[in-house]
Amino acid sequence: IRDGDEVLPCSELMCEISSCLVALFRPALGQITLSTACERMALSACRRRALILTAMELVTQTLLQAFDGRSEGQLSVALAPERGGSALLLVEDNGRGWSFDTKASRRIVSELANVLVADISCRRSAMGGTETRVQFPV
């Protein structure tokens, strides 16, 4: 494992992994359309891993829960810096909504949020499904 303090880019990898997860689940779920908007950002290797793994868990849970029983849907993943030295990971869908219904998923995201020193919130999305916001300092 590389030096955990080495600063590495996040954005391209975030978009690629989100796309690969949708492609992996698409045959079982149907036509899921992914939109990504990942602005350039770099984090230490340790925090980068935590961010990417958080996004993977959120996208996976969205695919498994929000689109269960549907033949199509929309999923959006965005990563952007914000004012005041923080950044926002936003995962949003137009599915039937979902929650961290498994103890394991809730624990995974919570532990990763600790590494990022992040605040996580979920609410109803303007798209009609769930919006999960992960705000963290950069």
PDB file of C-alpha atoms in Angstrom:
ATOM      1  CA  ILE A   1       0.000   0.000   0.000  1.00  0.00           C
ATOM      2  CA  ARG A   2       1.307   3.390  -0.951  1.00  0.00           C
ATOM      3  CA  ASP A   3       2.137   6.083   1.518  1.00  0.00           C
ATOM      4  CA  GLY A   4      -1.216   7.136   3.015  1.00  0.00           C
ATOM      5  CA  ASP A   5      -0.201  10.804   2.887  1.00  0.00           C
ATOM      6  CA  GLU A   6       0.525  10.872  -0.850  1.00  0.00           C
ATOM      7  CA  VAL A   7      -1.982  13.185  -2.572  1.00  0.00           C
ATOM      8  CA  LEU A   8      -3.825  11.516  -5.456  1.00  0.00           C
ATOM      9  CA  PRO A   9      -6.588  12.585  -7.859  1.00  0.00           C
ATOM     10  CA  CYS A  10     -10.107  11.327  -7.080  1.00  0.00           C
ATOM     11  CA  SER A  11     -12.481  12.547  -9.761  1.00  0.00           C
ATOM     12  CA  GLU A  12     -11.706  10.321 -12.724  1.00  0.00           C
ATOM     13  CA  LEU A  13     -11.610   7.193 -10.585  1.00  0.00           C
ATOM     14  CA  MET A  14     -14.935   8.154  -8.943  1.00  0.00           C
ATOM     15  CA  CYS A  15     -16.634   8.423 -12.346  1.00  0.00           C
ATOM     16  CA  GLU A  16     -15.065   5.205 -13.663  1.00  0.00           C
ATOM     17  CA  ILE A  17     -16.027   3.117 -10.646  1.00  0.00           C
ATOM     18  CA  SER A  18     -19.591   4.447 -10.637  1.00  0.00           C
ATOM     19  CA  SER A  19     -19.894   3.583 -14.318  1.00  0.00           C
ATOM     20  CA  CYS A  20     -18.488   0.084 -13.789  1.00  0.00           C
ATOM     21  CA  LEU A  21     -20.921  -0.619 -10.940  1.00  0.00           C
ATOM     22  CA  VAL A  22     -23.904   0.429 -13.063  1.00  0.00           C
ATOM     23  CA  ALA A  23     -22.628  -1.741 -15.941  1.00  0.00           C
ATOM     24  CA  LEU A  24     -22.223  -4.665 -13.543  1.00  0.00           C
ATOM     25  CA  PHE A  25     -25.812  -4.434 -12.255  1.00  0.00           C
ATOM     26  CA  ARG A  26     -27.515  -3.333 -15.515  1.00  0.00           C
ATOM     27  CA  PRO A  27     -28.224  -6.849 -16.874  1.00  0.00           C
ATOM     28  CA  ALA A  28     -30.171  -7.715 -13.710  1.00  0.00           C
ATOM     29  CA  LEU A  29     -31.903  -4.366 -13.245  1.00  0.00           C
ATOM     30  CA  GLY A  30     -32.633  -3.064 -16.713  1.00  0.00           C
ATOM     31  CA  GLN A  31     -31.879   0.319 -18.202  1.00  0.00           C
ATOM     32  CA  ILE A  32     -30.193   2.371 -15.487  1.00  0.00           C
ATOM     33  CA  THR A  33     -28.886   5.694 -16.761  1.00  0.00           C
ATOM     34  CA  LEU A  34     -25.898   7.135 -14.917  1.00  0.00           C
ATOM     35  CA  SER A  35     -24.880  10.770 -14.980  1.00  0.00           C
ATOM     36  CA  THR A  36     -21.634  11.850 -13.360  1.00  0.00           C
ATOM     37  CA  ALA A  37     -20.279  15.287 -12.570  1.00  0.00           C
ATOM     38  CA  CYS A  38     -16.972  14.855 -10.803  1.00  0.00           C
ATOM     39  CA  GLU A  39     -14.857  17.977 -10.547  1.00  0.00           C
ATOM     40  CA  ARG A  40     -11.105  17.749 -10.169  1.00  0.00           C
ATOM     41  CA  MET A  41     -10.083  17.048  -6.628  1.00  0.00           C
ATOM     42  CA  ALA A  42      -7.144  15.386  -4.884  1.00  0.00           C
ATOM     43  CA  LEU A  43      -6.952  13.837  -1.421  1.00  0.00           C
ATOM     44  CA  SER A  44      -4.400  11.879   0.561  1.00  0.00           C
ATOM     45  CA  ALA A  45      -4.308   8.226  -0.498  1.00  0.00           C
ATOM     46  CA  CYS A  46      -6.014   7.133   2.725  1.00  0.00           C
ATOM     47  CA  ARG A  47      -8.869   9.626   2.420  1.00  0.00           C
ATOM     48  CA  ARG A  48      -9.170   8.962  -1.318  1.00  0.00           C
ATOM     49  CA  ARG A  49      -9.743   5.255  -0.600  1.00  0.00           C
ATOM     50  CA  ALA A  50     -12.377   6.137   1.994  1.00  0.00           C
ATOM     51  CA  LEU A  51     -14.156   8.479  -0.432  1.00  0.00           C
ATOM     52  CA  ILE A  52     -14.166   5.978  -3.312  1.00  0.00           C
ATOM     53  CA  LEU A  53     -15.336   3.145  -1.049  1.00  0.00           C
ATOM     54  CA  THR A  54     -18.101   5.378   0.344  1.00  0.00           C
ATOM     55  CA  ALA A  55     -19.291   6.156  -3.172  1.00  0.00           C
ATOM     56  CA  MET A  56     -19.142   2.456  -4.093  1.00  0.00           C
ATOM     57  CA  GLU A  57     -21.292   1.508  -1.111  1.00  0.00           C
ATOM     58  CA  LEU A  58     -23.834   4.254  -1.795  1.00  0.00           C
ATOM     59  CA  VAL A  59     -24.089   3.412  -5.508  1.00  0.00           C
ATOM     60  CA  THR A  60     -24.354  -0.317  -4.770  1.00  0.00           C
ATOM     61  CA  GLN A  61     -27.095   0.169  -2.155  1.00  0.00           C
ATOM     62  CA  THR A  62     -28.953   2.488  -4.524  1.00  0.00           C
ATOM     63  CA  LEU A  63     -28.813  -0.091  -7.310  1.00  0.00           C
ATOM     64  CA  LEU A  64     -29.888  -2.926  -5.018  1.00  0.00           C
ATOM     65  CA  GLN A  65     -32.707  -1.112  -3.232  1.00  0.00           C
ATOM     66  CA  ALA A  66     -33.974   1.899  -5.181  1.00  0.00           C
ATOM     67  CA  PHE A  67     -34.405   0.113  -8.498  1.00  0.00           C
ATOM     68  CA  ASP A  68     -35.534  -3.295  -7.268  1.00  0.00           C
ATOM     69  CA  GLY A  69     -38.531  -4.321  -9.367  1.00  0.00           C
ATOM     70  CA  ARG A  70     -38.075  -1.502 -11.898  1.00  0.00           C
ATOM     71  CA  SER A  71     -36.981  -1.829 -15.501  1.00  0.00           C
ATOM     72  CA  GLU A  72     -35.333   1.589 -15.722  1.00  0.00           C
ATOM     73  CA  GLY A  73     -34.032   4.411 -13.602  1.00  0.00           C
ATOM     74  CA  GLN A  74     -31.675   7.345 -13.256  1.00  0.00           C
ATOM     75  CA  LEU A  75     -28.692   7.613 -10.949  1.00  0.00           C
ATOM     76  CA  SER A  76     -26.488  10.657 -10.474  1.00  0.00           C
ATOM     77  CA  VAL A  77     -23.065  10.816  -8.816  1.00  0.00           C
ATOM     78  CA  ALA A  78     -21.431  14.200  -8.262  1.00  0.00           C
ATOM     79  CA  LEU A  79     -18.251  15.270  -6.531  1.00  0.00           C
ATOM     80  CA  ALA A  80     -17.468  18.954  -6.120  1.00  0.00           C
ATOM     81  CA  PRO A  81     -15.482  21.306  -3.908  1.00  0.00           C
ATOM     82  CA  GLU A  82     -17.523  23.776  -1.874  1.00  0.00           C
ATOM     83  CA  ARG A  83     -16.780  27.091  -0.233  1.00  0.00           C
ATOM     84  CA  GLY A  84     -14.914  27.088   3.017  1.00  0.00           C
ATOM     85  CA  GLY A  85     -12.545  24.213   2.263  1.00  0.00           C
ATOM     86  CA  SER A  86     -15.050  21.387   2.090  1.00  0.00           C
ATOM     87  CA  ALA A  87     -16.276  19.071  -0.652  1.00  0.00           C
ATOM     88  CA  LEU A  88     -19.513  17.251  -1.389  1.00  0.00           C
ATOM     89  CA  LEU A  89     -20.196  13.769  -2.706  1.00  0.00           C
ATOM     90  CA  LEU A  90     -23.811  13.583  -3.857  1.00  0.00           C
ATOM     91  CA  VAL A  91     -25.508  10.321  -4.878  1.00  0.00           C
ATOM     92  CA  GLU A  92     -29.065  10.774  -6.100  1.00  0.00           C
ATOM     93  CA  ASP A  93     -31.680   8.565  -7.802  1.00  0.00           C
ATOM     94  CA  ASN A  94     -35.228   8.575  -9.104  1.00  0.00           C
ATOM     95  CA  GLY A  95     -36.041   5.139  -7.692  1.00  0.00           C
ATOM     96  CA  ARG A  96     -38.431   4.135  -4.961  1.00  0.00           C
ATOM     97  CA  GLY A  97     -36.133   5.446  -2.275  1.00  0.00           C
ATOM     98  CA  TRP A  98     -33.946   3.442   0.055  1.00  0.00           C
ATOM     99  CA  SER A  99     -32.299   3.547   3.446  1.00  0.00           C
ATOM    100  CA  PHE A 100     -29.399   1.912   5.189  1.00  0.00           C
ATOM    101  CA  ASP A 101     -31.591  -1.046   6.065  1.00  0.00           C
ATOM    102  CA  THR A 102     -28.708  -3.326   6.855  1.00  0.00           C
ATOM    103  CA  LYS A 103     -26.543  -2.898   9.893  1.00  0.00           C
ATOM    104  CA  ALA A 104     -23.462  -3.782   7.826  1.00  0.00           C
ATOM    105  CA  SER A 105     -24.053  -1.078   5.221  1.00  0.00           C
ATOM    106  CA  ARG A 106     -24.718   1.563   7.864  1.00  0.00           C
ATOM    107  CA  ARG A 107     -21.534   0.567   9.692  1.00  0.00           C
ATOM    108  CA  ILE A 108     -19.413   0.566   6.523  1.00  0.00           C
ATOM    109  CA  VAL A 109     -20.498   4.072   5.557  1.00  0.00           C
ATOM    110  CA  SER A 110     -20.139   5.307   9.133  1.00  0.00           C
ATOM    111  CA  GLU A 111     -16.574   4.012   9.448  1.00  0.00           C
ATOM    112  CA  LEU A 112     -15.589   5.463   6.075  1.00  0.00           C
ATOM    113  CA  ALA A 113     -17.168   8.788   7.056  1.00  0.00           C
ATOM    114  CA  ASN A 114     -14.965   8.786  10.168  1.00  0.00           C
ATOM    115  CA  VAL A 115     -11.863   8.534   7.972  1.00  0.00           C
ATOM    116  CA  LEU A 116     -13.132  11.426   5.829  1.00  0.00           C
ATOM    117  CA  VAL A 117     -14.307  13.407   8.882  1.00  0.00           C
ATOM    118  CA  ALA A 118     -17.568  13.639   6.939  1.00  0.00           C
ATOM    119  CA  ASP A 119     -21.168  14.481   7.718  1.00  0.00           C
ATOM    120  CA  ILE A 120     -23.692  12.245   5.958  1.00  0.00           C
ATOM    121  CA  SER A 121     -27.338  13.070   5.381  1.00  0.00           C
ATOM    122  CA  CYS A 122     -30.145  11.412   3.426  1.00  0.00           C
ATOM    123  CA  ARG A 123     -33.381  12.942   2.249  1.00  0.00           C
ATOM    124  CA  ARG A 124     -35.936  12.719  -0.517  1.00  0.00           C
ATOM    125  CA  SER A 125     -34.350  13.648  -3.840  1.00  0.00           C
ATOM    126  CA  ALA A 126     -35.687  16.248  -6.252  1.00  0.00           C
ATOM    127  CA  MET A 127     -35.438  13.364  -8.739  1.00  0.00           C
ATOM    128  CA  GLY A 128     -38.014  11.464  -6.671  1.00  0.00           C
ATOM    129  CA  GLY A 129     -35.813   8.901  -4.944  1.00  0.00           C
ATOM    130  CA  THR A 130     -33.094   9.342  -2.341  1.00  0.00           C
ATOM    131  CA  GLU A 131     -30.387  11.988  -2.119  1.00  0.00           C
ATOM    132  CA  THR A 132     -27.358  11.104  -0.014  1.00  0.00           C
ATOM    133  CA  ARG A 133     -24.924  13.915   0.779  1.00  0.00           C
ATOM    134  CA  VAL A 134     -21.426  13.287   2.124  1.00  0.00           C
ATOM    135  CA  GLN A 135     -19.771  16.570   3.082  1.00  0.00           C
ATOM    136  CA  PHE A 136     -16.142  16.509   4.161  1.00  0.00           C
ATOM    137  CA  PRO A 137     -13.155  18.848   4.576  1.00  0.00           C
ATOM    138  CA  VAL A 138     -10.458  18.888   1.891  1.00  0.00           C
TER     139      VAL A 138
END
